[in-house]
């Protein structure tokens, strides 16, 4: 058959159950325990068989069962309870809350991890993006997501008989996704067209509702495209750079075009990683057309209303593209911007580089965003050093990249048992409460026996699910009956259970646990204090070192004496992750510092009372306290990785043998460990107060979204009058800045100095034609690390003491000696005004040597 028409038959849902269809088409259900249970109680077996996907699930339910439920008062009461909450939290005045507001943030991300039934994610970046949308929905923050609709999910991991990872890319059944095509006011389906190297790339626009938040997805699999262009959104993170470039063009440029076609013009754009940086270029073009301004004016507006979040401290994780293919996508902006495509491309190239240097998506995003951040305190520090060459005259600590530590969407990962305890002790919808610090105190009120019983239920469920998954994966390998019978009893529901689950990259070092196999075996074979390990995670398809680490674990676990106490679960996904973060006792994390940007899985474990054992990297630098978990090492960083791995491997064994295992089994009279339970409660309180997505998005809102939106509207007022004033001032600074001369500052007191003493300082500054109100003169001092390096630099504004002839001014200030040490000081001149002008790399003058 060359051609056929498709149609879909939906189940005949009785009218009393009609809300089930509404519920199944909004991802709100996936973080509501009561909604999940509503589906599951219809048929637990079919709910599992459907992959916990409501749309697929409802097609499997026999009509007889639906008719029966339509008359079941208990089920209908349960449905009404969920419906009431849905209407309160989602449908009530929704259009006014989100789309009707003028202060809208467009959130661009290459992936969104909302639930395993929606395969638009690969790992932590996607899960964070999904949590961002969920938290925005909970808090009614006016935010709209935009991403790509992949026809093939991120790969499914299969382990062969030798333990080597194999990849399979299953086709996604769109009929089982809660997507709908977006239409215009005339009911016509919206498509957008992006100029490309061989003609226009056409993309359909789909929408998924995530609670109150709409998520728009672009799809190039349309007959209007060439066969090559249809494949652009075929697979997440395509290996070929040409396809990857096309994907990022569709995400950024196409995403902004989709907003325009729908009738949305966000006042703020949030670029979740550098993949979406092209959005800023298209946004400049749209502002030029919409408001009738020129490039200079648009260039004053876009960066001041753009947020950029970088997620990786690993250089290989940042995309770069050869310039010629990039030019083919950007050439159509030449007549709009009235500049050459070479100049446009230069926005994404390192300063002073060759015109042929690759375009860096991170540099492009940094250049076009005033609000830039890493995802933990340590990562912010690493990112500032990593990208300091963009601001060559600035100390690394002053690079304009701050941090917002990630948080997790608590109701998405909390166990049913703990959720019920929280409702009992804190109150209904406990995760929505604003006074989290006070509410966290109620965790102390939970009876120890109740908490331990809830955790044991989670561990029992984890063990049961692990056995089922192990039987399934061994069955696919056609193992013998004897092996299958043995596998059916892996793990012990009463033993100390340690989980290690994440992407298998070499820097995450799953292998350091195996540096001393004999010592690990002695831990596993201890009959008095039994310990068991569960591993899970995928290696990148081209990461052979990561695949070799997986195989090493599989080989170690083949030992028949150890098989019951160490397992590897294939095809790690959010479903497996939920069981592990809820049911394990220890969450093990061993990244090589400082290569873990954040690491949110440990937060998910912490809220469930699972204790973390981790190197001091990512979020654990902020979360660690000796009363709620353990640290591996003291945050050292070594250039010799082999030495570091050996040292921290021994530290890990010592922690397990001397601290973790004795603490877990220190039980009197058959009870539970009082110290362990105390640490569980402290861990839960810590995650509840500090590492939740509501705190995270609240910080994005207050620090970035609100000021960025104000910038956008203020700069466009009165025909962009304020933006044009910024241009005048910027051009004046450009023309006159080189005339500034500042002399080395002079101390007006002789040393040695004592703590508490003040040192008067003056500096002579020649501003040329500039006026004092146009600049800021700062005293800059700190502890001296080397001849030309200061640490912990302190800035202090100097004031004009006297005015001399020909633009010469004497500035003064004073330093207070607060503690003993060797110090250095200097002075510098920066422009006054907003942070965007202050952070312009060329507007900074230090004293000449």
PDB file of C-alpha atoms in Angstrom, residues 320-321 323 342-360 363-364 367 389-390 392:
ATOM      1  CA  UNK A 320      30.666  24.324  19.271  1.00  0.00           C
ATOM      2  CA  UNK A 321      29.972  24.436  15.532  1.00  0.00           C
ATOM      3  CA  UNK A 323      31.329  28.748  11.222  1.00  0.00           C
ATOM      4  CA  UNK A 342      30.491  37.328   9.960  1.00  0.00           C
ATOM      5  CA  UNK A 343      29.734  39.969  12.591  1.00  0.00           C
ATOM      6  CA  UNK A 344      26.689  38.009  13.801  1.00  0.00           C
ATOM      7  CA  UNK A 345      28.797  34.855  14.103  1.00  0.00           C
ATOM      8  CA  UNK A 346      31.465  36.777  16.030  1.00  0.00           C
ATOM      9  CA  UNK A 347      29.000  37.143  18.915  1.00  0.00           C
ATOM     10  CA  UNK A 348      29.630  33.468  19.655  1.00  0.00           C
ATOM     11  CA  UNK A 349      33.404  33.431  19.172  1.00  0.00           C
ATOM     12  CA  UNK A 350      36.077  33.989  21.830  1.00  0.00           C
ATOM     13  CA  UNK A 351      37.467  37.544  22.009  1.00  0.00           C
ATOM     14  CA  UNK A 352      40.369  38.121  19.651  1.00  0.00           C
ATOM     15  CA  UNK A 353      39.863  34.813  17.860  1.00  0.00           C
ATOM     16  CA  UNK A 354      40.151  34.075  14.163  1.00  0.00           C
ATOM     17  CA  UNK A 355      37.034  34.644  12.012  1.00  0.00           C
ATOM     18  CA  UNK A 356      37.219  30.893  11.340  1.00  0.00           C
ATOM     19  CA  UNK A 357      37.064  29.919  15.035  1.00  0.00           C
ATOM     20  CA  UNK A 358      34.096  27.694  15.922  1.00  0.00           C
ATOM     21  CA  UNK A 359      30.955  29.318  17.256  1.00  0.00           C
ATOM     22  CA  UNK A 360      30.462  28.453  20.923  1.00  0.00           C
ATOM     23  CA  UNK A 363      29.774  32.210  24.518  1.00  0.00           C
ATOM     24  CA  UNK A 364      26.820  33.267  22.353  1.00  0.00           C
ATOM     25  CA  UNK A 367      27.176  37.590  25.261  1.00  0.00           C
ATOM     26  CA  UNK A 389      38.568  34.657  29.156  1.00  0.00           C
ATOM     27  CA  UNK A 390      35.402  36.411  27.934  1.00  0.00           C
ATOM     28  CA  UNK A 392      39.989  39.111  30.419  1.00  0.00           C
TER      29      UNK A 392
END
